[in-house]
mmCIF file of C-alpha atoms in Angstrom:
data_model
loop_
_atom_site.group_PDB
_atom_site.id
_atom_site.type_symbol
_atom_site.label_atom_id
_atom_site.label_comp_id
_atom_site.label_asym_id
_atom_site.label_seq_id
_atom_site.Cartn_x
_atom_site.Cartn_y
_atom_site.Cartn_z
ATOM 1 C CA MET A 134 54.066 108.277 189.293
ATOM 2 C CA HIS A 135 54.840 111.982 189.646
ATOM 3 C CA LEU A 136 52.844 113.900 192.255
ATOM 4 C CA SER A 137 52.406 117.660 192.243
ATOM 5 C CA ALA A 138 51.273 120.148 194.862
ATOM 6 C CA PHE A 139 49.494 122.209 192.220
ATOM 7 C CA MET A 140 48.046 119.750 189.697
ATOM 8 C CA PRO A 141 44.302 119.289 190.252
ATOM 9 C CA SER A 142 42.815 115.869 190.911
ATOM 10 C CA ARG A 143 40.622 116.142 187.788
ATOM 11 C CA VAL A 144 41.206 117.361 184.241
ATOM 12 C CA ASP A 145 38.593 117.465 181.476
ATOM 13 C CA ILE A 146 39.720 116.830 177.880
ATOM 14 C CA PHE A 147 37.510 117.554 174.862
ATOM 15 C CA CYS A 148 37.983 115.822 171.499
ATOM 16 C CA LYS A 149 36.012 115.870 168.256
ATOM 17 C CA ILE A 150 36.818 112.856 166.100
ATOM 18 C CA VAL A 151 37.037 114.312 162.593
ATOM 19 C CA ASP A 152 39.336 111.917 160.745
ATOM 20 C CA ASN A 153 38.606 108.638 162.554
ATOM 21 C CA PHE A 154 42.028 108.131 164.098
ATOM 22 C CA GLY A 155 44.360 111.090 164.598
ATOM 23 C CA ASP A 156 42.357 113.239 166.996
ATOM 24 C CA ILE A 157 41.276 110.484 169.342
ATOM 25 C CA GLY A 158 44.649 108.754 169.068
ATOM 26 C CA VAL A 159 46.472 111.812 170.381
ATOM 27 C CA SER A 160 43.763 112.612 172.952
ATOM 28 C CA TRP A 161 43.764 109.093 174.398
ATOM 29 C CA ARG A 162 47.555 109.027 174.687
ATOM 30 C CA LEU A 163 47.464 112.439 176.374
ATOM 31 C CA ALA A 164 44.791 111.306 178.824
ATOM 32 C CA GLN A 165 46.603 108.051 179.600
ATOM 33 C CA GLN A 166 49.901 109.744 180.337
ATOM 34 C CA LEU A 167 48.323 112.337 182.622
ATOM 35 C CA ALA A 168 46.454 109.584 184.445
ATOM 36 C CA SER A 169 49.302 107.065 184.665
ATOM 37 C CA GLU A 170 52.251 109.366 185.356
ATOM 38 C CA TYR A 171 50.579 112.152 187.355
ATOM 39 C CA GLY A 172 47.640 110.392 189.010
ATOM 40 C CA VAL A 173 45.093 112.758 187.480
ATOM 41 C CA THR A 174 41.460 111.692 187.059
ATOM 42 C CA ILE A 175 40.360 112.405 183.498
ATOM 43 C CA GLN A 176 36.964 112.990 181.932
ATOM 44 C CA LEU A 177 37.500 112.562 178.196
ATOM 45 C CA TRP A 178 34.593 114.136 176.303
ATOM 46 C CA VAL A 179 34.230 112.697 172.785
ATOM 47 C CA ASP A 180 31.546 112.967 170.118
ATOM 48 C CA ASP A 181 31.978 109.327 169.029
ATOM 49 C CA VAL A 182 32.190 107.066 172.076
ATOM 50 C CA ALA A 183 32.111 103.836 170.065
ATOM 51 C CA LEU A 184 35.201 104.776 168.086
ATOM 52 C CA ALA A 185 36.945 106.087 171.189
ATOM 53 C CA LYS A 186 36.440 102.710 172.860
ATOM 54 C CA GLN A 187 38.467 101.062 170.084
ATOM 55 C CA PHE A 188 41.451 103.068 171.298
ATOM 56 C CA ALA A 189 40.628 102.701 174.980
ATOM 57 C CA VAL A 190 40.479 98.864 174.631
ATOM 58 C CA VAL A 191 40.526 97.793 178.309
ATOM 59 C CA GLY A 192 40.264 101.399 179.445
ATOM 60 C CA HIS A 193 42.029 103.065 182.351
ATOM 61 C CA PRO A 194 40.834 103.263 185.973
ATOM 62 C CA ARG A 195 41.347 107.029 186.083
ATOM 63 C CA ILE A 196 39.788 107.857 182.686
ATOM 64 C CA THR A 197 36.053 108.101 182.020
ATOM 65 C CA LEU A 198 34.709 108.479 178.484
ATOM 66 C CA GLN A 199 31.869 111.006 178.329
ATOM 67 C CA HIS A 200 29.558 111.471 175.344
ATOM 68 C CA TRP A 201 29.782 115.012 174.006
ATOM 69 C CA HIS A 202 26.564 115.813 172.139
ATOM 70 C CA ALA A 203 24.224 118.742 171.549
ATOM 71 C CA THR A 204 22.149 118.204 174.700
ATOM 72 C CA ALA A 205 24.935 117.022 177.022
ATOM 73 C CA ALA A 206 24.595 118.373 180.548
ATOM 74 C CA PHE A 207 27.605 120.203 181.971
ATOM 75 C CA THR A 208 27.185 120.858 185.671
ATOM 76 C CA GLN A 209 30.683 121.555 186.947
ATOM 77 C CA ALA A 210 33.834 122.295 184.997
ATOM 78 C CA ALA A 211 37.243 120.964 185.954
ATOM 79 C CA ASP A 212 39.962 123.268 187.286
ATOM 80 C CA VAL A 213 41.952 122.476 184.135
ATOM 81 C CA VAL A 214 40.273 121.986 180.766
ATOM 82 C CA ILE A 215 42.161 120.781 177.702
ATOM 83 C CA GLU A 216 40.640 121.428 174.297
ATOM 84 C CA THR A 217 42.303 119.391 171.547
ATOM 85 C CA PHE A 218 42.883 120.723 168.032
ATOM 86 C CA GLY A 219 40.621 123.776 168.390
ATOM 87 C CA CYS A 220 37.469 121.666 168.723
ATOM 88 C CA GLU A 221 35.561 124.596 170.353
ATOM 89 C CA LEU A 222 34.240 124.037 173.863
ATOM 90 C CA PRO A 223 30.440 124.124 174.347
ATOM 91 C CA ALA A 224 29.042 127.469 175.455
ATOM 92 C CA ALA A 225 27.333 125.868 178.462
ATOM 93 C CA TYR A 226 30.605 124.334 179.602
ATOM 94 C CA GLN A 227 32.406 127.658 179.192
ATOM 95 C CA GLN A 228 29.890 129.223 181.563
ATOM 96 C CA ALA A 229 30.719 126.514 184.083
ATOM 97 C CA MET A 230 34.410 127.292 183.545
ATOM 98 C CA LEU A 231 33.789 130.938 184.424
ATOM 99 C CA ARG A 232 32.236 129.925 187.742
ATOM 100 C CA GLN A 233 35.100 127.492 188.428
ATOM 101 C CA ARG A 234 37.819 129.910 187.246
ATOM 102 C CA SER A 235 39.179 127.088 185.092
ATOM 103 C CA ILE A 236 42.498 127.094 183.246
ATOM 104 C CA TRP A 237 41.767 126.576 179.522
ATOM 105 C CA LEU A 238 44.420 125.134 177.217
ATOM 106 C CA ASN A 239 44.091 124.285 173.543
ATOM 107 C CA VAL A 240 46.590 121.559 172.618
ATOM 108 C CA ASP A 241 46.888 122.180 168.902
ATOM 109 C CA TYR A 242 48.240 120.301 165.892
ATOM 110 C CA LEU A 243 51.899 119.366 165.648
ATOM 111 C CA SER A 244 53.939 121.430 163.231
ATOM 112 C CA ALA A 245 57.637 121.973 162.608
ATOM 113 C CA GLU A 246 57.057 125.415 161.122
ATOM 114 C CA PRO A 247 59.057 128.287 162.705
ATOM 115 C CA TRP A 248 55.977 130.350 163.673
ATOM 116 C CA VAL A 249 54.985 127.739 166.278
ATOM 117 C CA GLU A 250 57.646 128.958 168.737
ATOM 118 C CA SER A 251 56.165 132.479 168.756
ATOM 119 C CA PHE A 252 52.588 131.314 169.349
ATOM 120 C CA HIS A 253 53.302 128.539 171.846
ATOM 121 C CA ALA A 254 51.871 129.072 175.375
ATOM 122 C CA GLN A 255 50.450 132.473 174.455
ATOM 123 C CA PRO A 256 47.187 133.678 176.069
ATOM 124 C CA SER A 257 44.109 134.550 174.016
ATOM 125 C CA PRO A 258 41.516 136.505 176.069
ATOM 126 C CA GLN A 259 37.951 135.554 175.126
ATOM 127 C CA ALA A 260 34.925 137.844 174.952
ATOM 128 C CA ASN A 261 33.242 136.008 177.840
ATOM 129 C CA GLY A 262 36.134 136.699 180.227
ATOM 130 C CA LEU A 263 37.974 133.367 179.935
ATOM 131 C CA VAL A 264 41.590 133.127 178.782
ATOM 132 C CA ARG A 265 42.462 130.432 176.275
ATOM 133 C CA TYR A 266 46.120 129.352 176.130
ATOM 134 C CA PHE A 267 47.489 127.829 172.934
ATOM 135 C CA PHE A 268 49.844 124.928 173.578
ATOM 136 C CA TYR A 269 51.726 123.807 170.486
ATOM 137 C CA PRO A 270 53.543 120.475 170.181
ATOM 138 C CA GLY A 271 56.823 120.783 168.333
ATOM 139 C CA PHE A 272 60.385 119.689 167.777
ATOM 140 C CA THR A 273 62.312 122.414 169.615
ATOM 141 C CA PRO A 274 62.693 123.355 173.318
ATOM 142 C CA ALA A 275 60.705 126.548 172.626
ATOM 143 C CA THR A 276 57.582 124.468 171.838
ATOM 144 C CA GLY A 277 55.499 121.993 173.841
ATOM 145 C CA GLY A 278 57.496 118.963 172.686
ATOM 146 C CA LEU A 279 56.210 115.567 171.521
ATOM 147 C CA LEU A 280 54.046 112.998 173.267
ATOM 148 C CA ARG A 281 56.357 110.385 174.776
ATOM 149 C CA GLU A 282 55.273 108.344 177.782
ATOM 150 C CA ALA A 283 57.865 107.035 180.240
ATOM 151 C CA SER A 284 56.848 103.425 179.568
ATOM 152 C CA LEU A 285 57.589 103.561 175.833
ATOM 153 C CA PRO A 286 61.266 102.431 175.908
ATOM 154 C CA ALA A 287 60.389 99.298 177.892
ATOM 155 C CA LEU A 288 57.520 98.473 175.526
ATOM 156 C CA GLN A 289 59.816 98.838 172.524
ATOM 157 C CA ALA A 290 62.570 96.742 174.111
ATOM 158 C CA ASP A 291 60.142 93.856 174.687
ATOM 159 C CA ALA A 292 58.410 94.032 171.292
ATOM 160 C CA GLN A 293 57.835 90.633 169.706
ATOM 161 C CA TRP A 294 56.227 89.734 166.377
ATOM 162 C CA GLN A 295 53.909 87.291 168.106
ATOM 163 C CA ALA A 296 52.296 90.176 169.989
ATOM 164 C CA VAL A 297 50.960 91.560 166.698
ATOM 165 C CA GLY A 298 50.026 88.178 165.265
ATOM 166 C CA LEU A 299 52.999 87.725 162.921
ATOM 167 C CA THR A 300 56.285 85.880 162.752
ATOM 168 C CA ALA A 301 59.725 87.262 162.059
ATOM 169 C CA ALA A 302 60.908 87.283 158.449
ATOM 170 C CA PRO A 303 64.677 87.855 158.568
ATOM 171 C CA ASP A 304 65.067 87.349 154.809
ATOM 172 C CA LEU A 305 62.579 90.119 153.979
ATOM 173 C CA LEU A 306 62.399 93.839 154.576
ATOM 174 C CA THR A 307 59.175 94.455 156.504
ATOM 175 C CA LEU A 308 57.266 97.677 155.827
ATOM 176 C CA SER A 309 54.136 99.074 157.462
ATOM 177 C CA LEU A 310 51.720 101.263 155.502
ATOM 178 C CA PHE A 311 49.315 103.855 156.914
ATOM 179 C CA CYS A 312 48.320 106.480 154.358
ATOM 180 C CA TYR A 313 45.589 108.806 153.123
ATOM 181 C CA ALA A 314 43.421 107.990 150.124
ATOM 182 C CA HIS A 315 45.394 110.302 147.838
ATOM 183 C CA ALA A 316 48.664 108.416 148.376
ATOM 184 C CA PRO A 317 50.256 107.101 145.131
ATOM 185 C CA LEU A 318 49.573 103.532 146.185
ATOM 186 C CA ALA A 319 49.699 102.028 142.693
ATOM 187 C CA ALA A 320 53.177 103.470 142.159
ATOM 188 C CA LEU A 321 54.336 102.130 145.535
ATOM 189 C CA VAL A 322 52.992 98.667 144.701
ATOM 190 C CA GLU A 323 54.833 98.744 141.383
ATOM 191 C CA SER A 324 58.101 99.748 143.033
ATOM 192 C CA LEU A 325 57.864 97.098 145.764
ATOM 193 C CA GLN A 326 56.986 94.311 143.362
ATOM 194 C CA HIS A 327 60.160 95.148 141.450
ATOM 195 C CA SER A 328 62.212 95.727 144.593
ATOM 196 C CA LEU A 329 65.822 94.581 144.502
ATOM 197 C CA ASN A 330 65.245 93.242 148.023
ATOM 198 C CA PRO A 331 62.182 91.040 148.717
ATOM 199 C CA VAL A 332 59.722 92.856 150.976
ATOM 200 C CA ARG A 333 56.520 92.275 152.889
ATOM 201 C CA LEU A 334 54.036 95.116 153.281
ATOM 202 C CA LEU A 335 51.809 95.165 156.363
ATOM 203 C CA VAL A 336 48.529 96.928 155.608
ATOM 204 C CA PRO A 337 45.822 97.740 158.193
ATOM 205 C CA GLU A 338 42.261 96.694 157.416
ATOM 206 C CA THR A 339 41.255 100.343 156.911
ATOM 207 C CA ILE A 340 43.653 100.594 153.954
ATOM 208 C CA ALA A 341 42.810 97.125 152.591
ATOM 209 C CA PRO A 342 40.058 98.343 150.196
ATOM 210 C CA MET A 343 42.538 100.734 148.558
ATOM 211 C CA LEU A 344 45.084 97.956 148.185
ATOM 212 C CA ALA A 345 42.447 95.573 146.791
ATOM 213 C CA ASP A 346 41.567 98.092 144.073
ATOM 214 C CA THR A 347 45.235 98.556 143.250
ATOM 215 C CA LEU A 348 45.893 94.815 143.034
ATOM 216 C CA GLY A 349 42.727 94.168 141.060
ATOM 217 C CA VAL A 350 41.092 91.843 143.580
ATOM 218 C CA SER A 351 37.540 92.080 144.854
ATOM 219 C CA LYS A 352 38.306 92.131 148.562
ATOM 220 C CA LEU A 353 41.099 91.591 151.067
ATOM 221 C CA GLN A 354 40.252 90.140 154.476
ATOM 222 C CA VAL A 355 42.066 90.534 157.776
ATOM 223 C CA GLY A 356 44.717 87.821 158.002
ATOM 224 C CA GLU A 357 44.921 87.386 154.242
ATOM 225 C CA ARG A 358 48.282 87.152 152.515
ATOM 226 C CA ILE A 359 48.826 87.762 148.814
ATOM 227 C CA ALA A 360 52.153 87.500 146.976
ATOM 228 C CA ARG A 361 53.014 89.440 143.843
ATOM 229 C CA GLN A 362 56.553 89.167 142.454
ATOM 230 C CA ASN A 363 58.993 90.474 145.076
ATOM 231 C CA CYS A 364 56.349 91.742 147.514
ATOM 232 C CA THR A 365 54.000 89.911 149.865
ATOM 233 C CA TYR A 366 51.036 91.809 151.314
ATOM 234 C CA TYR A 367 49.550 91.071 154.749
ATOM 235 C CA ILE A 368 46.263 92.515 156.000
ATOM 236 C CA LEU A 369 46.359 93.407 159.688
ATOM 237 C CA PRO A 370 43.422 93.846 162.067
ATOM 238 C CA PHE A 371 42.886 97.052 164.025
ATOM 239 C CA LEU A 372 45.740 97.234 166.547
ATOM 240 C CA SER A 373 45.690 98.777 169.990
ATOM 241 C CA GLN A 374 48.031 101.719 170.467
ATOM 242 C CA PRO A 375 50.629 99.635 172.363
ATOM 243 C CA ASP A 376 50.555 96.974 169.641
ATOM 244 C CA TYR A 377 50.883 99.618 166.931
ATOM 245 C CA ASP A 378 53.914 101.017 168.745
ATOM 246 C CA ARG A 379 55.376 97.516 168.829
ATOM 247 C CA LEU A 380 54.699 97.063 165.119
ATOM 248 C CA LEU A 381 56.497 100.278 164.176
ATOM 249 C CA THR A 382 59.481 99.260 166.303
ATOM 250 C CA LEU A 383 59.671 95.820 164.692
ATOM 251 C CA CYS A 384 59.306 96.983 161.061
ATOM 252 C CA ASP A 385 62.288 97.967 158.959
ATOM 253 C CA PHE A 386 60.466 100.911 157.357
ATOM 254 C CA ASN A 387 57.228 102.768 158.134
ATOM 255 C CA PHE A 388 54.899 104.828 155.962
ATOM 256 C CA VAL A 389 52.824 107.002 158.297
ATOM 257 C CA ARG A 390 50.383 109.876 158.069
ATOM 258 C CA GLY A 391 48.751 112.671 160.049
ATOM 259 C CA GLU A 392 49.985 113.162 163.595
ATOM 260 C CA ASP A 393 49.731 110.212 165.961
ATOM 261 C CA SER A 394 51.411 107.618 163.722
ATOM 262 C CA TRP A 395 53.955 110.251 162.646
ATOM 263 C CA ILE A 396 55.152 110.793 166.225
ATOM 264 C CA ARG A 397 55.179 107.088 166.979
ATOM 265 C CA ALA A 398 57.248 106.318 163.883
ATOM 266 C CA LEU A 399 59.836 108.868 164.985
ATOM 267 C CA TRP A 400 60.094 107.224 168.420
ATOM 268 C CA ALA A 401 60.402 103.810 166.746
ATOM 269 C CA GLY A 402 63.760 104.982 165.404
ATOM 270 C CA LYS A 403 63.293 103.262 162.048
ATOM 271 C CA PRO A 404 63.421 104.768 158.535
ATOM 272 C CA MET A 405 60.092 106.399 157.757
ATOM 273 C CA ILE A 406 58.127 108.537 155.325
ATOM 274 C CA TRP A 407 55.469 110.927 156.581
ATOM 275 C CA GLN A 408 52.411 111.894 154.553
ATOM 276 C CA PRO A 409 50.827 115.169 155.744
ATOM 277 C CA TYR A 410 47.105 115.744 155.424
ATOM 278 C CA GLN A 411 46.447 117.286 152.006
ATOM 279 C CA GLN A 412 45.512 120.986 152.109
ATOM 280 C CA SER A 413 44.706 123.682 149.580
ATOM 281 C CA GLU A 414 47.420 125.920 148.137
ATOM 282 C CA ASP A 415 49.975 123.181 148.946
ATOM 283 C CA THR A 416 50.059 124.196 152.608
ATOM 284 C CA HIS A 417 50.804 120.577 153.499
ATOM 285 C CA LEU A 418 53.985 120.679 151.415
ATOM 286 C CA ARG A 419 55.256 123.649 153.427
ATOM 287 C CA LYS A 420 54.624 121.642 156.579
ATOM 288 C CA LEU A 421 56.511 118.711 155.096
ATOM 289 C CA GLU A 422 59.463 120.901 154.128
ATOM 290 C CA ALA A 423 59.570 122.356 157.649
ATOM 291 C CA PHE A 424 59.605 118.861 159.146
ATOM 292 C CA MET A 425 62.368 117.699 156.817
ATOM 293 C CA ASP A 426 64.441 120.708 157.843
ATOM 294 C CA HIS A 427 64.293 119.359 161.405
ATOM 295 C CA TYR A 428 64.558 115.684 160.550
ATOM 296 C CA LEU A 429 67.363 115.717 158.006
ATOM 297 C CA PRO A 430 70.129 118.084 159.249
ATOM 298 C CA LEU A 431 72.044 115.176 160.788
ATOM 299 C CA SER A 432 72.653 113.849 157.285
ATOM 300 C CA THR A 433 72.749 117.071 155.255
ATOM 301 C CA GLY A 434 74.402 116.708 151.859
ATOM 302 C CA THR A 435 74.601 112.932 152.004
ATOM 303 C CA THR A 436 73.038 110.324 149.765
ATOM 304 C CA ALA A 437 70.684 109.453 152.620
ATOM 305 C CA GLU A 438 69.491 113.051 152.899
ATOM 306 C CA HIS A 439 68.754 113.317 149.174
ATOM 307 C CA SER A 440 67.044 109.934 149.054
ATOM 308 C CA LEU A 441 64.780 110.679 152.014
ATOM 309 C CA ARG A 442 63.913 114.210 150.940
ATOM 310 C CA ASN A 443 63.097 113.178 147.381
ATOM 311 C CA ALA A 444 61.069 110.166 148.526
ATOM 312 C CA MET A 445 59.026 112.148 151.065
ATOM 313 C CA LEU A 446 58.209 114.863 148.542
ATOM 314 C CA ALA A 447 57.296 112.318 145.880
ATOM 315 C CA TRP A 448 55.009 110.445 148.287
ATOM 316 C CA ALA A 449 53.258 113.671 149.316
ATOM 317 C CA GLN A 450 52.974 115.026 145.760
ATOM 318 C CA GLY A 451 51.829 111.783 144.148
ATOM 319 C CA THR A 452 54.920 111.500 141.948
ATOM 320 C CA TRP A 453 56.385 108.343 143.485
ATOM 321 C CA GLN A 454 58.408 106.138 141.127
ATOM 322 C CA THR A 455 60.368 102.915 141.383
ATOM 323 C CA GLU A 456 63.561 104.968 141.437
ATOM 324 C CA HIS A 457 62.612 106.464 144.807
ATOM 325 C CA TRP A 458 62.433 103.051 146.463
ATOM 326 C CA GLN A 459 65.644 101.899 144.792
ATOM 327 C CA ALA A 460 67.451 105.006 146.049
ATOM 328 C CA LEU A 461 66.280 104.310 149.593
ATOM 329 C CA LEU A 462 67.532 100.741 149.366
ATOM 330 C CA GLN A 463 70.939 101.895 148.178
ATOM 331 C CA ALA A 464 71.240 104.279 151.150
ATOM 332 C CA TRP A 465 69.693 101.845 153.654
ATOM 333 C CA PRO A 466 72.539 101.698 156.230
ATOM 334 C CA GLN A 467 72.750 105.490 156.300
ATOM 335 C CA ILE A 468 69.012 106.165 156.605
ATOM 336 C CA SER A 469 68.727 103.495 159.331
ATOM 337 C CA HIS A 470 71.535 105.145 161.291
ATOM 338 C CA HIS A 471 69.938 108.527 160.760
ATOM 339 C CA ALA A 472 66.563 107.403 162.133
ATOM 340 C CA THR A 473 68.208 106.102 165.305
ATOM 341 C CA ALA A 474 70.284 109.256 165.712
ATOM 342 C CA PHE A 475 67.223 111.499 165.332
ATOM 343 C CA LYS A 476 65.314 109.512 167.943
ATOM 344 C CA THR A 477 68.235 109.819 170.371
ATOM 345 C CA ARG A 478 68.606 113.545 169.809
ATOM 346 C CA GLN A 479 64.884 114.274 170.064
ATOM 347 C CA SER A 480 64.565 112.169 173.239
ATOM 348 C CA GLN A 481 66.866 114.589 175.034
ATOM 349 C CA GLN A 482 64.074 117.174 175.053
ATOM 350 C CA ALA A 483 61.226 117.151 177.562
ATOM 351 C CA ASP A 484 58.051 115.445 176.377
ATOM 352 C CA LEU A 485 54.710 117.161 175.757
ATOM 353 C CA VAL A 486 52.942 116.048 178.947
ATOM 354 C CA THR A 487 55.889 117.031 181.154
ATOM 355 C CA ASN A 488 55.892 120.504 179.596
ATOM 356 C CA LEU A 489 52.104 120.687 179.825
ATOM 357 C CA VAL A 490 52.087 119.845 183.533
ATOM 358 C CA ILE A 491 54.783 122.435 184.267
ATOM 359 C CA PHE A 492 52.732 125.065 182.430
ATOM 360 C CA ILE A 493 49.522 124.089 184.241
ATOM 361 C CA GLU A 494 51.266 124.230 187.612
ATOM 362 C CA LYS A 495 52.498 127.758 186.900
ATOM 363 C CA CYS A 496 49.028 128.892 185.815
ATOM 364 C CA LEU A 497 47.333 127.440 188.886
ATOM 365 C CA ALA A 498 50.005 128.709 191.275
ATOM 366 C CA HIS A 499 49.486 132.272 190.005
ATOM 367 C CA ARG A 500 45.698 132.100 189.688
ATOM 368 C CA VAL A 501 43.990 134.813 191.722
#
């Protein structure tokens, strides 16, 4: 545990759960790392406590879940308040922050776009007298970095299939699938069923209804297995965050989405495809291109680079074809090496919470 002369004993974190998983997934990891590695007591304010408890599982002795609702009473603000993803702090709490002279940070969405470096850690004075600092995760030293707890390497090194309720399948390529509803799932199913290498696809229960529609079955239950040609589908239960990290490490290939699973797939060091959240005017494709510019330079001009870039764009645009999967298979040794190399290179940078604590310490040390 790291101790600091300036970090306060309590930090409040606010999170609105707008897409069921991403917001609370990131917020819970952030809270856990602050509590476990820096000994900070956390009040995590969420608008859906029941869903938050699915991520908390057994909880944490230094983290308390608080219900954030329209009539919630806010008596005293913390010295440091973290707003996640621009969720807008309650007016009553902001008044308490004024009395407490709180430091206010908005930990925003992860992006690889170049503008992030210019906006990271910049102050935004508010009309009520508070100053709101924007803290941007990112892939370069000029950003806030990526969430990466100190315990992650040990968890990955000890990962076993039994921990996630499965057995090893050395004769199959094992893939995990976490995607949005607009993913070209039918095309993926077609390509995997005609895969040159036999595969098994691990699908969480939240995606099972989509897969059932694609396969033409009425329903798929947790624990069910269904084989079609060269692909076998397994339906997984909801996994805790540590078990999901283990799963990504054990799989040969991971389809991920949004933010939390995206970061975790990168740390798994396995070949992956990221699906950004779909936005108007193809904004999500610009975000994808920016990420690929960071992710792919280690293999620029190679077959692996072309295969990955084409596959990621096709997955995001809904134009996936069997040829994309076949191209990935043909470049498998190269894309596997690339994933490991990217993880190693990115791990050399400071993680998000380390950078966040350093920034908070500076703000508190200079507070007047």
